[in-house]
mmCIF file of C-alpha atoms and ligand atoms in Angstrom:
data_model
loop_
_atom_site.group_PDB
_atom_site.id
_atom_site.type_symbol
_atom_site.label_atom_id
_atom_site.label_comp_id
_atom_site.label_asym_id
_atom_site.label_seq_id
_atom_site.Cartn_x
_atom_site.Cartn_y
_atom_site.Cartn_z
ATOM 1 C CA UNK A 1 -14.442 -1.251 25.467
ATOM 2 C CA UNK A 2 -10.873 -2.642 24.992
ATOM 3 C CA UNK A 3 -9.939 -6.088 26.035
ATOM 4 C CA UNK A 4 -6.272 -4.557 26.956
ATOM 5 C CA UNK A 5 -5.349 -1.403 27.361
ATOM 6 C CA UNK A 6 -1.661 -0.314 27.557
ATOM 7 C CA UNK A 7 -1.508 3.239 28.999
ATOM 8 C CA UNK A 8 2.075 4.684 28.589
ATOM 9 C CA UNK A 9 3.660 1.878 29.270
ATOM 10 C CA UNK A 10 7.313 2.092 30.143
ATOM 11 C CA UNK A 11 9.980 -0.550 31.873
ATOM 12 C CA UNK A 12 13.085 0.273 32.854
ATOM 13 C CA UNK A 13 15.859 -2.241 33.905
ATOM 14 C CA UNK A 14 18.797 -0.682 36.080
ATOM 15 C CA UNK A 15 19.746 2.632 34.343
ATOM 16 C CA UNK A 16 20.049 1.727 30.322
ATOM 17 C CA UNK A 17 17.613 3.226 27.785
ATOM 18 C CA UNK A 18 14.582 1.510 28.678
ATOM 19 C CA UNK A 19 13.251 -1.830 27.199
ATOM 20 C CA UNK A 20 9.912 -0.471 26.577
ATOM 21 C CA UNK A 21 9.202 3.544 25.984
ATOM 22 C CA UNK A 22 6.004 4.897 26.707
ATOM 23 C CA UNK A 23 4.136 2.233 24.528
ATOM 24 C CA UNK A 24 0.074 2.781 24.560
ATOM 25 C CA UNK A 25 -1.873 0.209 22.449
ATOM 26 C CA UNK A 26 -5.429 -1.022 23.051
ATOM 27 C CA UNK A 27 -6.730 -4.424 21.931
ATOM 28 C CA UNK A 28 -10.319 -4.740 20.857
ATOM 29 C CA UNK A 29 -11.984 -7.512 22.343
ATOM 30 C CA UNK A 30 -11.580 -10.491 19.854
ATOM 31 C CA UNK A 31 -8.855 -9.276 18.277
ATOM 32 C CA UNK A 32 -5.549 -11.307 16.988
ATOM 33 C CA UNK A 33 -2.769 -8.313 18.228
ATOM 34 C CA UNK A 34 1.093 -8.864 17.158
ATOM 35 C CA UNK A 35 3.887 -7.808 18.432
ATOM 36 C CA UNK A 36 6.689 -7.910 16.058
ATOM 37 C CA UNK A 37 10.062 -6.441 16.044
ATOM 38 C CA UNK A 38 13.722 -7.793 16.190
ATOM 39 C CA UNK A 39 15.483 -9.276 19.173
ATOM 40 C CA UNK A 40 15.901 -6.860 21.898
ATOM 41 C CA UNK A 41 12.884 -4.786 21.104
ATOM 42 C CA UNK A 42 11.409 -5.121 24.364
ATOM 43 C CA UNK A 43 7.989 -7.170 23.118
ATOM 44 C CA UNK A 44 8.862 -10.632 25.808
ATOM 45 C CA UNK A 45 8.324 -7.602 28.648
ATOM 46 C CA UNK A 46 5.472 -6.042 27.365
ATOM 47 C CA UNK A 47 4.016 -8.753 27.015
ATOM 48 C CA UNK A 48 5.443 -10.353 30.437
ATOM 49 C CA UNK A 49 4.200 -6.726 31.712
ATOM 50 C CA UNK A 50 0.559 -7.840 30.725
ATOM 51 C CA UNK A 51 0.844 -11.026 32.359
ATOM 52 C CA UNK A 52 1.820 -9.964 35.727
ATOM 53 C CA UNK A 53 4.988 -11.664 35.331
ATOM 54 C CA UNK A 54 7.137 -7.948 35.088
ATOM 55 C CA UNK A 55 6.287 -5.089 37.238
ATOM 56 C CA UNK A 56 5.448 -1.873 35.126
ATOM 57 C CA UNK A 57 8.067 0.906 36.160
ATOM 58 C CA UNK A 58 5.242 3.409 35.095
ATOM 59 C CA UNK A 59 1.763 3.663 33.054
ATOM 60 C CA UNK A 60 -1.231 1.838 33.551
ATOM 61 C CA UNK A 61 -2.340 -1.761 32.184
ATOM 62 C CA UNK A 62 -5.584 -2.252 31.944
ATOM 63 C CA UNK A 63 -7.792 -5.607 31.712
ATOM 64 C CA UNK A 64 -11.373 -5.693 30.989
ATOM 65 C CA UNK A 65 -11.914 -2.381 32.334
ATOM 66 C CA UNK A 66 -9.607 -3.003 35.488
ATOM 67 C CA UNK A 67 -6.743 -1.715 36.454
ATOM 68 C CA UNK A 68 -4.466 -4.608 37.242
ATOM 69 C CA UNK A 69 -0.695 -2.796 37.899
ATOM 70 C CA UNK A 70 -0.553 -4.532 41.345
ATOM 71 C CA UNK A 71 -2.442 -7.607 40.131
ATOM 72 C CA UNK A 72 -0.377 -11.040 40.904
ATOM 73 C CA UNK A 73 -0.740 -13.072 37.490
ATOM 74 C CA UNK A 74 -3.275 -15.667 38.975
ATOM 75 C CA UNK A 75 -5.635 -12.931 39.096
ATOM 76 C CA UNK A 76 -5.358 -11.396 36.003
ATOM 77 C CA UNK A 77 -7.443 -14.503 34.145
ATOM 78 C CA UNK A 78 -5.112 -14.702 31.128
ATOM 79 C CA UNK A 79 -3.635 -17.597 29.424
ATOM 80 C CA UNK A 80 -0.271 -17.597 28.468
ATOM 81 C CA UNK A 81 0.855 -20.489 25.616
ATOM 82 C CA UNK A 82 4.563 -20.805 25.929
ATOM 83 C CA UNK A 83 6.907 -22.129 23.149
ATOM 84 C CA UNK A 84 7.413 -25.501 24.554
ATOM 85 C CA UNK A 85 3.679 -25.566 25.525
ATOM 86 C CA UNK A 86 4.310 -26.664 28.673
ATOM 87 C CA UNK A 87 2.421 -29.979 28.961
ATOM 88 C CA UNK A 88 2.775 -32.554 31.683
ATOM 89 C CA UNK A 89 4.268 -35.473 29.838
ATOM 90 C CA UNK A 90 3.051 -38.177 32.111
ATOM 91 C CA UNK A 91 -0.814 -36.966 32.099
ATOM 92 C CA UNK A 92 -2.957 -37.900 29.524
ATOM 93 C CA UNK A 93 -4.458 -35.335 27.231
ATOM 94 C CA UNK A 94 -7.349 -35.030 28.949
ATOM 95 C CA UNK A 95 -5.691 -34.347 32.318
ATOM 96 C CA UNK A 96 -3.827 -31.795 30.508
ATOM 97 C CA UNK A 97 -6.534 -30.077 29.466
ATOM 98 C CA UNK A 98 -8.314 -30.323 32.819
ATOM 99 C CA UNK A 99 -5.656 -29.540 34.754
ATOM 100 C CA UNK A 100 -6.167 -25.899 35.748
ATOM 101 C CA UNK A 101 -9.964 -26.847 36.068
ATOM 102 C CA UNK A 102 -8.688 -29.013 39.191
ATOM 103 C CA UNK A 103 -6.350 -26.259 40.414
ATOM 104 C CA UNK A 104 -9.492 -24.110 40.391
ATOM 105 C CA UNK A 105 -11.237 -26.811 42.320
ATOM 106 C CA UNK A 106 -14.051 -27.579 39.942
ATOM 107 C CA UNK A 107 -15.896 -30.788 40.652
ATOM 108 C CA UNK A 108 -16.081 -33.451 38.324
ATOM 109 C CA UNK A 109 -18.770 -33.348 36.475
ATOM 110 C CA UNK A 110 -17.401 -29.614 35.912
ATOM 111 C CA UNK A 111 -14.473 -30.780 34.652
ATOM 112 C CA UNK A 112 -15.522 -33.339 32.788
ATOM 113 C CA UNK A 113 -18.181 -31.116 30.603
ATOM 114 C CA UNK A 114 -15.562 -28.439 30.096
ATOM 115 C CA UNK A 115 -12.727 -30.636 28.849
ATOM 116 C CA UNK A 116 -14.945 -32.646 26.390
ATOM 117 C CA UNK A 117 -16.535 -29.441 25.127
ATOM 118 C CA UNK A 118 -12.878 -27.968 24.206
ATOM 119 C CA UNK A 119 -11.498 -31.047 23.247
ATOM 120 C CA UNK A 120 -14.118 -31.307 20.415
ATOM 121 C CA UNK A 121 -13.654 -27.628 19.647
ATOM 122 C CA UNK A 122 -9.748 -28.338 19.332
ATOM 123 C CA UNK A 123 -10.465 -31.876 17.626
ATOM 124 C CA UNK A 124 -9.205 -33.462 19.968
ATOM 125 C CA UNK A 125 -11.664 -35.439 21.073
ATOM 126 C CA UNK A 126 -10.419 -39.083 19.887
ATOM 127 C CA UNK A 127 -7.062 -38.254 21.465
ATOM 128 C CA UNK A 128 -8.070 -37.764 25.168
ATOM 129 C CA UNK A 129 -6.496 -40.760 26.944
ATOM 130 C CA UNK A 130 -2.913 -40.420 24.888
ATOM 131 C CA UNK A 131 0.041 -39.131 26.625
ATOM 132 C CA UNK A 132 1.849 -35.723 25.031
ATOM 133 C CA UNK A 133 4.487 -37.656 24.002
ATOM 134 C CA UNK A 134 2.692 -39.768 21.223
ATOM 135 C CA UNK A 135 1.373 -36.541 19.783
ATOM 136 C CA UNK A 136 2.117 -34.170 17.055
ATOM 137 C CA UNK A 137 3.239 -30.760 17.588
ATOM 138 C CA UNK A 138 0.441 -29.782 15.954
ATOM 139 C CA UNK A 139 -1.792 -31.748 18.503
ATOM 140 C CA UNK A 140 0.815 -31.068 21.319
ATOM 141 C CA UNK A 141 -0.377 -26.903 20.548
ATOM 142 C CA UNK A 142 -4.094 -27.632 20.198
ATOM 143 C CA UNK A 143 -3.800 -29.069 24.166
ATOM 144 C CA UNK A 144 -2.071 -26.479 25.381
ATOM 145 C CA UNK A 145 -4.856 -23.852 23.742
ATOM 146 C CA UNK A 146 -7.505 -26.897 25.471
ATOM 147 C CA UNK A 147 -6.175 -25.650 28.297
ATOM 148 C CA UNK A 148 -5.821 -21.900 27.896
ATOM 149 C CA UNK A 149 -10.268 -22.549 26.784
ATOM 150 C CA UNK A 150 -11.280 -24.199 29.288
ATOM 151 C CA UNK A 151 -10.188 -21.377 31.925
ATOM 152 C CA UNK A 152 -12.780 -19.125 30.501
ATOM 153 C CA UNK A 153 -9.969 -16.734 29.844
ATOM 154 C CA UNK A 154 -9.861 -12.470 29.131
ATOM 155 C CA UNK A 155 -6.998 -13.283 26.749
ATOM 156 C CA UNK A 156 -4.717 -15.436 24.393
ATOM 157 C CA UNK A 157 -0.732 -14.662 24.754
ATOM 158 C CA UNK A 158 1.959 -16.414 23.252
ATOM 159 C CA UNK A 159 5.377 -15.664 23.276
ATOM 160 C CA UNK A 160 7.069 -17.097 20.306
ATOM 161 C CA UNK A 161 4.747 -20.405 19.824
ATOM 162 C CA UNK A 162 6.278 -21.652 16.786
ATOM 163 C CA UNK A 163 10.267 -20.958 17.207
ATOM 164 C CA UNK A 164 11.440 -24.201 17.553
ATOM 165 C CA UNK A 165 9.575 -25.846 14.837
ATOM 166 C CA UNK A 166 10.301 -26.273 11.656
ATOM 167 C CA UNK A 167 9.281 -24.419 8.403
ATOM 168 C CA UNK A 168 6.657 -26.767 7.156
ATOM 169 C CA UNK A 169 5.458 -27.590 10.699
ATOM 170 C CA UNK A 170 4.908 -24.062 11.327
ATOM 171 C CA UNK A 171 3.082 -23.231 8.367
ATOM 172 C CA UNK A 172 0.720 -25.805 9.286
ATOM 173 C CA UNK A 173 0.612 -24.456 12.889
ATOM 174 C CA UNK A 174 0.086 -20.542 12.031
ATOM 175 C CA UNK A 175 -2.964 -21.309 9.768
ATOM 176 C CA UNK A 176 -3.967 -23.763 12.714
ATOM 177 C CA UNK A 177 -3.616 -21.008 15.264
ATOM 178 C CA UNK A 178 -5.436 -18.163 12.683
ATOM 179 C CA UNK A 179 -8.219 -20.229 12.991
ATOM 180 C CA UNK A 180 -8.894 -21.332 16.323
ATOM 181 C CA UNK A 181 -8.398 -17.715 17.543
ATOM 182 C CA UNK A 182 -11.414 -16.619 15.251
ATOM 183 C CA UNK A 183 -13.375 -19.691 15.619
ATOM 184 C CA UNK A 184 -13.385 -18.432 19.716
ATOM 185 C CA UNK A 185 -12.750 -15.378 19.657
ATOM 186 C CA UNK A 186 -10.868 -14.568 22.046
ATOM 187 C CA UNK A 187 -8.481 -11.719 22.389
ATOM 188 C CA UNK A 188 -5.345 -12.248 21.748
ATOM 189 C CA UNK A 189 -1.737 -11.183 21.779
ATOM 190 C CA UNK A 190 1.159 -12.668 20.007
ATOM 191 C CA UNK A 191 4.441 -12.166 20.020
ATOM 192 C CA UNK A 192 7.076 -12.925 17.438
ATOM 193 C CA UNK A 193 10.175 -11.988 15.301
ATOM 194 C CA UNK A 194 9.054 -13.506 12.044
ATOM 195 C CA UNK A 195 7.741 -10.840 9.485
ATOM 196 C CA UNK A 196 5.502 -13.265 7.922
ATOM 197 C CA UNK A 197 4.126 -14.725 10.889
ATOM 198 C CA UNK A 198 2.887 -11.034 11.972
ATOM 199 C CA UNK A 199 1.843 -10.110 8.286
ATOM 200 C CA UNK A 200 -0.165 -13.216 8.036
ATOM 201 C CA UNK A 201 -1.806 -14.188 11.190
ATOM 202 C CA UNK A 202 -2.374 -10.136 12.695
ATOM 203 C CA UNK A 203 -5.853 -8.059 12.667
ATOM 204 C CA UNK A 204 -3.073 -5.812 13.255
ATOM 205 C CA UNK A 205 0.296 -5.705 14.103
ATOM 206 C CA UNK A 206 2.502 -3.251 16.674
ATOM 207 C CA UNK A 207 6.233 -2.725 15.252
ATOM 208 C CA UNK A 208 8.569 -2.018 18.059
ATOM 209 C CA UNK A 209 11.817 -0.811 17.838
ATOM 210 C CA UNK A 210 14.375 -0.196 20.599
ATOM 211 C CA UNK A 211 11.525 -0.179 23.022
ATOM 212 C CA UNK A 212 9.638 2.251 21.210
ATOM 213 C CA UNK A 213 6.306 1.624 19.190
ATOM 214 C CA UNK A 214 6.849 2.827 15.660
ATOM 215 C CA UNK A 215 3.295 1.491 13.937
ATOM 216 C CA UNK A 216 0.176 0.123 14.853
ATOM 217 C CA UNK A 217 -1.862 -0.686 11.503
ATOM 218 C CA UNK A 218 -2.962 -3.731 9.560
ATOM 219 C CA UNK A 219 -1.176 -5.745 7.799
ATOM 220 C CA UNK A 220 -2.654 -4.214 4.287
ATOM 221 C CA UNK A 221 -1.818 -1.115 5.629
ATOM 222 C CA UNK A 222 1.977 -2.266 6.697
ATOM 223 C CA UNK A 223 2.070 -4.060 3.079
ATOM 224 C CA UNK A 224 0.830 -0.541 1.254
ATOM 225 C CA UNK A 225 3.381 1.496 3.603
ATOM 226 C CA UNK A 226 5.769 -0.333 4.881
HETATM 227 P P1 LIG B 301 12.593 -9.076 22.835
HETATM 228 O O1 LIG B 301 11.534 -9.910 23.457
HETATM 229 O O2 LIG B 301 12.059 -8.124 21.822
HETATM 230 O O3 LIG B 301 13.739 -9.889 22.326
HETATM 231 P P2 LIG B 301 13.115 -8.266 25.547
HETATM 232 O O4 LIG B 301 11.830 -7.737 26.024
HETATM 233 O O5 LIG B 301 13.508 -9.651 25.948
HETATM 234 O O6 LIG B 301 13.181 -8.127 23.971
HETATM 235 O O7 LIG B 301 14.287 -7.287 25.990
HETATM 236 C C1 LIG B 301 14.232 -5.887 25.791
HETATM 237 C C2 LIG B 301 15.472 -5.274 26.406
HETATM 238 O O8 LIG B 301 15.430 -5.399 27.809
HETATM 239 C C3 LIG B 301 16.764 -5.932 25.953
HETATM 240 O O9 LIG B 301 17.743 -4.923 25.865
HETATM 241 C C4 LIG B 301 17.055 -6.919 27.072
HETATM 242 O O10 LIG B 301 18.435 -7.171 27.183
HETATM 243 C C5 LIG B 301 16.539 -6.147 28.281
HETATM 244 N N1 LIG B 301 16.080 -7.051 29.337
HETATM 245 C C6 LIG B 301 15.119 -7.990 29.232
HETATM 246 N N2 LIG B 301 14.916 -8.624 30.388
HETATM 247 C C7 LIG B 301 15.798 -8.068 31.264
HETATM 248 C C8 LIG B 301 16.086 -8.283 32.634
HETATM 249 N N3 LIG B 301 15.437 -9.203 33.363
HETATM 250 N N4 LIG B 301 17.052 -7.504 33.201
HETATM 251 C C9 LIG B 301 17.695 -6.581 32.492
HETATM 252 N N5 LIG B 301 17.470 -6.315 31.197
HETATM 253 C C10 LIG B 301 16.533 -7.050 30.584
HETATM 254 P P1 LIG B 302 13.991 -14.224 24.345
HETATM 255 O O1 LIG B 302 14.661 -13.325 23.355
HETATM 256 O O2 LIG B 302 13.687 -15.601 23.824
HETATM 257 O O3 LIG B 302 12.844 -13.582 25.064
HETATM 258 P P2 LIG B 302 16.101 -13.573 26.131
HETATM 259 O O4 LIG B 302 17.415 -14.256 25.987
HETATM 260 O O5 LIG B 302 15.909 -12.184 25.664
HETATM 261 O O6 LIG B 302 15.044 -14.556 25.482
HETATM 262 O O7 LIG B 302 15.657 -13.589 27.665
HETATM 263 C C1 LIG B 302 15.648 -14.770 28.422
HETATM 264 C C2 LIG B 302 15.515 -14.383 29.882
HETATM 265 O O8 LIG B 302 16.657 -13.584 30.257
HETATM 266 C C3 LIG B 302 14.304 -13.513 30.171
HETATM 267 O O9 LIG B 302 13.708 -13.938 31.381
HETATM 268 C C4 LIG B 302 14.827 -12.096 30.322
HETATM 269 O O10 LIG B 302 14.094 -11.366 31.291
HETATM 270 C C5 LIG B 302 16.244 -12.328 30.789
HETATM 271 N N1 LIG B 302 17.121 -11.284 30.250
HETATM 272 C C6 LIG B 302 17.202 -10.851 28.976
HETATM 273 N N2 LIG B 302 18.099 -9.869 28.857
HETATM 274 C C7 LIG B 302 18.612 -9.684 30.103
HETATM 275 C C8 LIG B 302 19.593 -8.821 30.641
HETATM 276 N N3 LIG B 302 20.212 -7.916 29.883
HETATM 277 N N4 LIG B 302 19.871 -8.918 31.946
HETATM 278 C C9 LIG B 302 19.253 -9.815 32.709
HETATM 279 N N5 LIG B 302 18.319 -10.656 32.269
HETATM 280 C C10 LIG B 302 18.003 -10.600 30.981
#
């Protein structure tokens, strides 16, 4: 069974052409999904559309078997990584991390064996007490995936993780996230405008253009016809 599947998926804002076109992709469970295509292309609301965080205008998105089109974002059980990773900068790492744990209303002990379990997963272990801001971005990431882990969740998405760092940085932070995702594997989606970021991190990759999904292959298979 797909992880996610995308059933004729369109969105329409006002009366333009619409943002996305009748898009239908499913994601395997495990797999490392991209979404790549220039600016305007309409991946941010598919992928919002996944989230909860855009209502679909029609089709059907589905979630571990469930159909979730009138499902509030809270219960979908995703975790979405934004691009500024969204970390409280006067918690400590490992309040961070446990952060949604005490939303959830887990006790401590909970808590306290989930967070150390992901924070040695994420290598973050001798880092727990130090505040975001002493971090980094490379560490700054691996708390905001500590968090995303320790929620037990259906799904990885990430809009963009990497934009605003620079070219050696996120390098290091593409191989970084290649390798997390398959060391849990968890499902994943990933949006992005850099070629070489979808080429190189994908199991496969979803072009869009104008709203409209023009491939759906591998990244060998994109390389060997392009
Ligand atoms: P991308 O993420 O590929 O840059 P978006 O999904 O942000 O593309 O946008 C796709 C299209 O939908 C664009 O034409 C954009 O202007 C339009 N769009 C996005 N969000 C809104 C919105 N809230 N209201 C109206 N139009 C929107
Ligand atoms: P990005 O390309 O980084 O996703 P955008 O500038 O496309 O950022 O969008 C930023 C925000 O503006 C999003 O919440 C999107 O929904 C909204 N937005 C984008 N295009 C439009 C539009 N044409 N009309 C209204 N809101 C828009």
């Amino acid at each position: 069974m797909a992880a996610i599947e995308m059933k004729n998926i369109v969105k329409q804002y006002g009366d333009g052409f619409p943002a996305v076109n009748d898009v239908s992709i499913d994601v395997a469970d495990g797999e490392f999904l991209i979404l790549v295509g220039p600016s305007g292309c309409g991946k941010s609301t598919l992928l919002r559309m996944i989230v909860g965080l855009e209502d679909i205008t029609d089709g059907d998105m589905i979630i571990g078997g469930k159909k979730v089109n009138d499902l509030a974002p809270r219960d979908r059980n995703l975790s979405m990584v934004f691009q500024n990773y969204a970390l409280y900068p006067h918690l400590t790492v490992y309040e961070n991390i446990a952060f949604p744990l005490r939303l959830a209303g887990a006790s401590d002990s909970e808590v306290d064996k989930k967070v150390r379990d992901a924070s040695k997963t994420l290598e973050l272990d001798e880092h727990l007490e130090r505040k975001p801001g002493n971090l980094s971005g490379g560490q700054r990431q691996r708390v905001a995936m500590g968090r995303a882990i320790v929620r037990d969740a259906e799904a990885f998405l990430f809009d963009e993780p990497l934009s605003n760092l620079d070219a050696k940085l996120r390098g290091q932070m593409r191989t970084e996230i290649a390798r997390l995702q398959k060391r849990l594997g968890i499902t994943t989606v990933y949006v992005t405008h850099d070629q070489t970021e979808a080429m190189t991190l994908g199991d496969r990759v979803a072009v869009l253009k104008r709203g409209v999904l023009q491939q759906l292959a591998t990244p060998r298979e994109l390389y060997e016809n392009p």
